[in-house]
Amino acid sequence: MTPIKTLMSTAVAASLALGATTAQARDFRLGLITPPQHLWSTEAVAFAESLHERSGGEHSVSVYPAQQLGNEAQMVQQLQTGALDMAFLTIAEISNRIPDFGALYAPYLVDGVDHAAALLRSDTAAELLELMPAEVGLVGLGYGMVGMRQVLSRAPIESQADMRGQRLRITPFEPIRDFYTATGAAPAPMPLLEVYDALANGQVDAIDMDFDSILILKFHEQAPNLLISNHMMFPMVGVVSGRVWRELSAEDRELIETTMAEHLENVLSGFQAMDAAQEKEIRELDLNIVEADAAFFSDAIAEWEATWGDKAPRLTMLREEADRLRE
Ligand code: BEZ
């Protein structure tokens, strides 16, 4: 396993900065599933560099992208035991463990990336993070995201009826599984880095994906039809293991919290900044594009709401906040 080693080793850095290694000096490990060129990964490396610098060389962070430490379910287990210190995780895995986070995936909760970023910056979204220490043993320090979800498919999808029976790749989590099941599709949970081959060899007919990942991982080479639906936002959370957090001094917690929050904010604003250009680039590719809105999925949305309205009671508050942000 080769982490992206951000800077020199902890021992060398600490001795240069402080003259000697202190008892508190740490080489943290941060895992994530995205490939090295993805904004989450580059901001994780930038966070590592900032933390190293701001701790006067005392702390370093080794970043493990591309699922090197396992999938998100495995990383959450490692975080819970303290075997892993930090991660940037999709909310997908968190919503499997704390259903209230499923509310963030309500279809058409937000209108686009700017609205999504505003909601994720709100106190209402921040309050959800407070559930994490008690319910999953992780400390959530802030949100990132990718762009809105779209459907890329081998055969055209022009109505919800065309989705019936389609083997449709999803990120492995329940709210999205329930949404696509309600459309009549057959959801196939699959990690991001397995999607290209699954599309190429016909294991799946369609994928749930964002513009950025379609472009970075070239999924459009394997599926010529795009339903621009913007049907869900796709948040990420920066976390520290609760066990590790308890061992840290108040000063180190403050430093990690502010530094990580700053780089997560770069992820939010980065996706806001990239979205229009990525959509333009995708529209210029040789794809058959169909547009969809909430009316396209109306039956599926009604079914989803009936399930998740009960499972994720904070949906009401999030929706009120999303409405306020529209005004
Ligand atoms: C996905 O599972 O589709 C995904 C995960 C992380 C970043 C982007 C996409």
Tab-separated table of C-alpha atoms and ligand atoms in Angstrom:
chain	number	residue	atom	x	y	z
A	1	MET	CA	0.000	0.000	0.000
A	2	THR	CA	1.475	3.324	-1.017
A	3	PRO	CA	0.000	6.331	0.730
A	4	ILE	CA	0.390	9.742	-0.802
A	5	LYS	CA	3.160	10.796	1.560
A	6	THR	CA	2.566	14.481	1.832
A	7	LEU	CA	5.845	15.613	3.215
A	8	MET	CA	8.843	14.230	5.011
A	9	SER	CA	8.402	11.595	7.694
A	10	THR	CA	7.050	12.654	11.090
A	11	ALA	CA	10.348	12.030	12.836
A	12	VAL	CA	12.373	14.134	10.416
A	13	ALA	CA	9.811	16.904	10.239
A	14	ALA	CA	9.368	17.098	13.977
A	15	SER	CA	13.056	17.130	14.689
A	16	LEU	CA	13.562	19.912	12.137
A	17	ALA	CA	10.744	22.009	13.547
A	18	LEU	CA	11.080	21.342	17.240
A	19	GLY	CA	14.554	20.010	17.722
A	20	ALA	CA	13.142	16.725	19.046
A	21	THR	CA	10.140	14.450	18.583
A	22	THR	CA	7.496	15.176	21.219
A	23	ALA	CA	5.154	12.667	22.825
A	24	GLN	CA	2.197	14.236	20.982
A	25	ALA	CA	3.666	14.056	17.470
A	26	ARG	CA	1.425	11.901	15.294
A	27	ASP	CA	1.468	10.480	11.809
A	28	PHE	CA	-2.268	10.274	11.142
A	29	ARG	CA	-3.689	8.036	8.429
A	30	LEU	CA	-6.563	9.338	6.320
A	31	GLY	CA	-8.452	6.998	3.970
A	32	LEU	CA	-10.872	7.700	1.154
A	33	ILE	CA	-12.306	5.875	-1.837
A	34	THR	CA	-11.791	8.405	-4.618
A	35	PRO	CA	-8.902	8.155	-7.119
A	36	PRO	CA	-5.845	10.397	-6.588
A	37	GLN	CA	-6.906	12.993	-9.198
A	38	HIS	CA	-10.383	13.515	-7.640
A	39	LEU	CA	-10.949	16.789	-5.734
A	40	TRP	CA	-11.624	14.904	-2.492
A	41	SER	CA	-8.190	13.286	-2.768
A	42	THR	CA	-6.323	16.452	-3.738
A	43	GLU	CA	-7.982	18.369	-0.885
A	44	ALA	CA	-7.107	15.524	1.515
A	45	VAL	CA	-3.464	15.965	0.497
A	46	ALA	CA	-3.782	19.753	0.836
A	47	PHE	CA	-5.284	19.248	4.334
A	48	ALA	CA	-2.299	17.053	5.225
A	49	GLU	CA	0.092	19.758	4.075
A	50	SER	CA	-1.765	22.488	5.997
A	51	LEU	CA	-1.876	20.431	9.199
A	52	HIS	CA	1.810	19.635	8.949
A	53	GLU	CA	2.687	23.274	8.471
A	54	ARG	CA	0.335	24.664	11.110
A	55	SER	CA	1.480	22.138	13.712
A	56	GLY	CA	5.024	23.402	13.220
A	57	GLY	CA	5.959	20.079	11.660
A	58	GLU	CA	4.721	18.099	14.665
A	59	HIS	CA	1.929	16.226	12.917
A	60	SER	CA	1.812	14.619	9.505
A	61	VAL	CA	-0.969	12.848	7.635
A	62	SER	CA	-0.512	9.954	5.207
A	63	VAL	CA	-3.367	9.966	2.708
A	64	TYR	CA	-4.607	6.649	1.284
A	65	PRO	CA	-6.891	7.298	-1.731
A	66	ALA	CA	-8.573	4.852	-4.113
A	67	GLN	CA	-9.894	2.518	-1.433
A	68	GLN	CA	-6.389	1.349	-0.489
A	69	LEU	CA	-7.546	0.747	3.086
A	70	GLY	CA	-10.766	-1.001	2.046
A	71	ASN	CA	-14.268	0.091	1.164
A	72	GLU	CA	-16.129	2.637	3.270
A	73	ALA	CA	-17.825	0.019	5.468
A	74	GLN	CA	-14.378	-1.401	6.267
A	75	MET	CA	-12.925	2.062	6.868
A	76	VAL	CA	-15.744	2.884	9.307
A	77	GLN	CA	-14.879	-0.271	11.261
A	78	GLN	CA	-11.202	0.739	11.320
A	79	LEU	CA	-12.160	4.230	12.491
A	80	GLN	CA	-14.290	2.745	15.257
A	81	THR	CA	-11.379	0.678	16.610
A	82	GLY	CA	-8.890	3.522	16.154
A	83	ALA	CA	-6.902	1.539	13.531
A	84	LEU	CA	-7.638	4.401	11.137
A	85	ASP	CA	-7.490	8.021	12.312
A	86	MET	CA	-9.398	10.028	9.697
A	87	ALA	CA	-11.414	9.650	6.503
A	88	PHE	CA	-13.415	11.535	3.923
A	89	LEU	CA	-16.541	9.382	3.617
A	90	THR	CA	-19.607	9.589	1.433
A	91	ILE	CA	-22.718	10.129	3.545
A	92	ALA	CA	-23.859	6.904	1.883
A	93	GLU	CA	-22.104	4.702	4.424
A	94	ILE	CA	-23.119	6.954	7.318
A	95	SER	CA	-26.780	6.789	6.244
A	96	ASN	CA	-26.577	2.979	6.390
A	97	ARG	CA	-25.751	3.338	10.080
A	98	ILE	CA	-27.681	6.503	11.048
A	99	PRO	CA	-30.900	6.576	9.000
A	100	ASP	CA	-31.495	10.291	9.689
A	101	PHE	CA	-28.626	11.027	7.289
A	102	GLY	CA	-30.784	9.414	4.589
A	103	ALA	CA	-32.765	12.679	4.581
A	104	LEU	CA	-29.882	14.314	2.698
A	105	TYR	CA	-30.724	12.024	-0.235
A	106	ALA	CA	-34.363	13.017	-0.553
A	107	PRO	CA	-35.020	13.275	-4.306
A	108	TYR	CA	-35.098	16.936	-5.415
A	109	LEU	CA	-34.414	18.199	-1.886
A	110	VAL	CA	-32.114	20.730	-3.573
A	111	ASP	CA	-32.164	22.369	-6.996
A	112	GLY	CA	-28.480	22.039	-7.854
A	113	VAL	CA	-24.937	22.289	-6.509
A	114	ASP	CA	-25.221	25.853	-5.154
A	115	HIS	CA	-28.352	24.976	-3.234
A	116	ALA	CA	-26.735	21.718	-2.042
A	117	ALA	CA	-23.647	23.560	-0.793
A	118	ALA	CA	-25.812	26.154	0.995
A	119	LEU	CA	-27.801	23.406	2.717
A	120	LEU	CA	-24.616	21.590	3.752
A	121	ARG	CA	-23.264	24.845	5.232
A	122	SER	CA	-26.453	25.340	7.290
A	123	ASP	CA	-26.841	24.804	11.033
A	124	THR	CA	-29.552	22.227	10.286
A	125	ALA	CA	-27.056	20.050	8.422
A	126	ALA	CA	-24.398	20.697	11.083
A	127	GLU	CA	-26.814	19.403	13.751
A	128	LEU	CA	-26.904	16.038	11.982
A	129	LEU	CA	-23.151	15.718	12.544
A	130	GLU	CA	-23.805	15.823	16.287
A	131	LEU	CA	-25.445	12.382	16.029
A	132	MET	CA	-22.223	10.767	14.857
A	133	PRO	CA	-20.123	10.370	18.048
A	134	ALA	CA	-22.842	8.559	19.999
A	135	GLU	CA	-24.309	6.552	17.134
A	136	VAL	CA	-21.270	5.546	15.134
A	137	GLY	CA	-18.211	6.510	17.207
A	138	LEU	CA	-16.914	9.080	14.714
A	139	VAL	CA	-16.506	12.835	14.983
A	140	GLY	CA	-17.822	14.630	11.881
A	141	LEU	CA	-15.938	17.867	11.235
A	142	GLY	CA	-17.806	19.151	8.200
A	143	TYR	CA	-19.282	18.373	4.834
A	144	GLY	CA	-17.949	18.167	1.298
A	145	MET	CA	-19.836	16.901	-1.735
A	146	VAL	CA	-19.687	15.967	-5.394
A	147	GLY	CA	-22.073	17.219	-8.053
A	148	MET	CA	-25.685	16.168	-8.495
A	149	ARG	CA	-26.601	12.610	-9.498
A	150	GLN	CA	-27.407	11.725	-13.101
A	151	VAL	CA	-28.131	8.440	-14.931
A	152	LEU	CA	-25.750	7.252	-17.649
A	153	SER	CA	-27.042	4.242	-19.571
A	154	ARG	CA	-26.274	1.884	-22.445
A	155	ALA	CA	-29.842	2.117	-23.829
A	156	PRO	CA	-31.815	5.404	-23.907
A	157	ILE	CA	-34.022	6.219	-20.905
A	158	GLU	CA	-36.835	8.539	-21.956
A	159	SER	CA	-39.415	7.821	-19.264
A	160	GLN	CA	-39.522	6.122	-15.891
A	161	ALA	CA	-40.965	3.080	-17.680
A	162	ASP	CA	-37.653	2.660	-19.539
A	163	MET	CA	-35.925	2.066	-16.218
A	164	ARG	CA	-37.933	-1.082	-15.505
A	165	GLY	CA	-35.614	-4.080	-15.090
A	166	GLN	CA	-32.443	-2.092	-15.858
A	167	ARG	CA	-29.473	-3.316	-13.830
A	168	LEU	CA	-28.468	0.047	-12.498
A	169	ARG	CA	-25.253	0.609	-10.571
A	170	ILE	CA	-25.651	2.469	-7.296
A	171	THR	CA	-23.275	3.454	-4.529
A	172	PRO	CA	-24.006	0.903	-1.779
A	173	PHE	CA	-26.556	2.633	0.473
A	174	GLU	CA	-30.192	2.267	1.332
A	175	PRO	CA	-31.848	5.586	0.386
A	176	ILE	CA	-30.599	5.351	-3.192
A	177	ARG	CA	-31.423	1.647	-3.393
A	178	ASP	CA	-34.993	2.437	-2.340
A	179	PHE	CA	-35.258	5.246	-4.887
A	180	TYR	CA	-34.199	3.115	-7.841
A	181	THR	CA	-36.207	0.112	-6.685
A	182	ALA	CA	-39.224	2.423	-6.711
A	183	THR	CA	-38.454	3.409	-10.319
A	184	GLY	CA	-38.651	-0.272	-11.331
A	185	ALA	CA	-34.889	-0.591	-11.916
A	186	ALA	CA	-32.794	-3.376	-10.365
A	187	PRO	CA	-30.163	-1.560	-8.264
A	188	ALA	CA	-26.684	-3.123	-8.292
A	189	PRO	CA	-24.538	-1.794	-5.404
A	190	MET	CA	-20.949	-1.365	-6.558
A	191	PRO	CA	-17.949	0.727	-5.465
A	192	LEU	CA	-16.919	3.617	-7.704
A	193	LEU	CA	-13.695	2.056	-8.926
A	194	GLU	CA	-15.433	-1.101	-10.213
A	195	VAL	CA	-17.937	0.775	-12.341
A	196	TYR	CA	-15.942	1.197	-15.562
A	197	ASP	CA	-15.373	-2.534	-16.028
A	198	ALA	CA	-18.940	-3.392	-15.028
A	199	LEU	CA	-20.256	-1.028	-17.712
A	200	ALA	CA	-17.728	-2.295	-20.261
A	201	ASN	CA	-18.547	-5.978	-19.764
A	202	GLY	CA	-22.304	-5.484	-19.586
A	203	GLN	CA	-22.617	-6.440	-15.919
A	204	VAL	CA	-24.732	-3.296	-15.515
A	205	ASP	CA	-26.993	-1.449	-17.985
A	206	ALA	CA	-26.841	1.974	-16.363
A	207	ILE	CA	-25.110	3.859	-13.562
A	208	ASP	CA	-26.044	6.522	-11.035
A	209	MET	CA	-23.205	9.062	-11.254
A	210	ASP	CA	-22.131	12.718	-11.136
A	211	PHE	CA	-20.669	14.783	-14.008
A	212	ASP	CA	-17.206	14.964	-12.484
A	213	SER	CA	-16.823	11.201	-12.025
A	214	ILE	CA	-18.220	10.537	-15.507
A	215	LEU	CA	-15.482	12.761	-16.935
A	216	ILE	CA	-12.589	11.696	-14.693
A	217	LEU	CA	-13.281	7.986	-15.020
A	218	LYS	CA	-14.460	8.189	-18.644
A	219	PHE	CA	-17.696	6.286	-18.083
A	220	HIS	CA	-19.146	7.980	-21.183
A	221	GLU	CA	-16.866	5.746	-23.276
A	222	GLN	CA	-19.025	2.779	-22.290
A	223	ALA	CA	-22.566	4.208	-22.251
A	224	PRO	CA	-23.837	6.740	-24.808
A	225	ASN	CA	-27.076	7.913	-23.110
A	226	LEU	CA	-27.320	10.474	-20.338
A	227	LEU	CA	-30.395	11.364	-18.333
A	228	ILE	CA	-29.621	14.780	-16.847
A	229	SER	CA	-31.875	14.483	-13.852
A	230	ASN	CA	-30.034	16.227	-10.982
A	231	HIS	CA	-32.182	14.032	-8.778
A	232	MET	CA	-30.056	13.965	-5.606
A	233	MET	CA	-27.200	15.704	-3.942
A	234	PHE	CA	-24.200	13.617	-2.879
A	235	PRO	CA	-22.589	14.842	0.337
A	236	MET	CA	-19.328	13.742	1.911
A	237	VAL	CA	-18.211	14.105	5.528
A	238	GLY	CA	-14.720	14.579	6.950
A	239	VAL	CA	-14.352	12.436	10.074
A	240	VAL	CA	-11.925	11.606	12.852
A	241	SER	CA	-12.083	8.370	14.838
A	242	GLY	CA	-13.825	9.037	18.179
A	243	ARG	CA	-11.148	6.977	19.950
A	244	VAL	CA	-8.369	9.015	18.385
A	245	TRP	CA	-10.220	12.280	19.095
A	246	ARG	CA	-10.363	11.470	22.820
A	247	GLU	CA	-6.561	11.087	22.907
A	248	LEU	CA	-5.934	14.521	21.380
A	249	SER	CA	-5.264	17.712	23.308
A	250	ALA	CA	-7.823	20.529	23.076
A	251	GLU	CA	-5.291	22.464	21.029
A	252	ASP	CA	-4.804	19.637	18.512
A	253	ARG	CA	-8.564	19.113	18.200
A	254	GLU	CA	-9.037	22.789	17.453
A	255	LEU	CA	-6.234	22.731	14.882
A	256	ILE	CA	-7.550	19.618	13.134
A	257	GLU	CA	-11.143	20.849	13.199
A	258	THR	CA	-10.421	24.254	11.693
A	259	THR	CA	-7.927	22.916	9.147
A	260	MET	CA	-10.131	20.074	7.958
A	261	ALA	CA	-13.200	22.361	7.813
A	262	GLU	CA	-11.267	24.745	5.578
A	263	HIS	CA	-10.360	21.984	3.099
A	264	LEU	CA	-13.881	20.546	3.145
A	265	GLU	CA	-15.129	24.028	2.303
A	266	ASN	CA	-12.689	23.994	-0.655
A	267	VAL	CA	-14.412	20.793	-1.811
A	268	LEU	CA	-17.859	22.414	-1.605
A	269	SER	CA	-16.790	25.579	-3.389
A	270	GLY	CA	-14.692	23.573	-5.859
A	271	PHE	CA	-17.683	21.553	-7.014
A	272	GLN	CA	-19.760	24.724	-7.210
A	273	ALA	CA	-17.069	26.289	-9.383
A	274	MET	CA	-16.639	23.254	-11.676
A	275	ASP	CA	-20.252	22.271	-12.216
A	276	ALA	CA	-21.257	24.506	-15.133
A	277	ALA	CA	-18.065	23.801	-17.091
A	278	GLN	CA	-18.408	20.066	-16.504
A	279	GLU	CA	-22.016	20.113	-17.679
A	280	LYS	CA	-20.937	22.025	-20.809
A	281	GLU	CA	-18.132	19.535	-21.470
A	282	ILE	CA	-20.535	16.619	-21.090
A	283	ARG	CA	-23.116	18.229	-23.362
A	284	GLU	CA	-20.424	18.590	-26.023
A	285	LEU	CA	-19.621	14.871	-25.932
A	286	ASP	CA	-21.297	12.560	-28.414
A	287	LEU	CA	-24.072	11.529	-26.003
A	288	ASN	CA	-27.811	11.202	-26.424
A	289	ILE	CA	-29.088	13.545	-23.698
A	290	VAL	CA	-32.545	13.524	-22.137
A	291	GLU	CA	-33.568	15.957	-19.384
A	292	ALA	CA	-35.608	14.863	-16.379
A	293	ASP	CA	-37.201	16.623	-13.417
A	294	ALA	CA	-39.227	15.599	-10.372
A	295	ALA	CA	-42.309	14.939	-12.520
A	296	PHE	CA	-40.336	12.300	-14.476
A	297	PHE	CA	-39.885	10.313	-11.225
A	298	SER	CA	-43.154	11.273	-9.504
A	299	ASP	CA	-44.262	7.713	-8.593
A	300	ALA	CA	-40.843	6.735	-7.333
A	301	ILE	CA	-40.554	9.917	-5.286
A	302	ALA	CA	-43.922	9.324	-3.611
A	303	GLU	CA	-42.845	5.785	-2.679
A	304	TRP	CA	-39.457	6.994	-1.398
A	305	GLU	CA	-41.052	9.704	0.737
A	306	ALA	CA	-43.459	7.205	2.270
A	307	THR	CA	-40.526	5.067	3.471
A	308	TRP	CA	-37.930	7.686	4.358
A	309	GLY	CA	-40.283	10.259	5.908
A	310	ASP	CA	-40.570	7.820	8.858
A	311	LYS	CA	-37.043	6.432	8.790
A	312	ALA	CA	-35.392	9.873	8.705
A	313	PRO	CA	-37.556	12.245	10.793
A	314	ARG	CA	-35.075	15.113	10.299
A	315	LEU	CA	-36.160	15.241	6.663
A	316	THR	CA	-38.858	17.771	7.607
A	317	MET	CA	-36.329	20.172	9.135
A	318	LEU	CA	-33.940	19.775	6.220
A	319	ARG	CA	-36.711	20.430	3.746
A	320	GLU	CA	-37.765	23.567	5.644
A	321	GLU	CA	-34.152	24.747	5.606
A	322	ALA	CA	-33.847	23.957	1.877
A	323	ASP	CA	-37.047	25.961	1.242
A	324	ARG	CA	-35.733	28.895	3.308
A	325	LEU	CA	-32.527	28.878	1.259
A	326	ARG	CA	-34.586	29.103	-1.964
A	327	GLU	CA	-36.250	32.355	-0.868
B	1	BEZ	C1	-19.942	7.090	-6.224
B	1	BEZ	O1	-20.030	6.084	-5.511
B	1	BEZ	O2	-20.637	7.210	-7.248
B	1	BEZ	C2	-19.021	8.182	-5.840
B	1	BEZ	C3	-18.344	8.116	-4.634
B	1	BEZ	C4	-17.474	9.145	-4.290
B	1	BEZ	C5	-17.279	10.213	-5.131
B	1	BEZ	C6	-17.951	10.272	-6.334
B	1	BEZ	C7	-18.832	9.255	-6.700
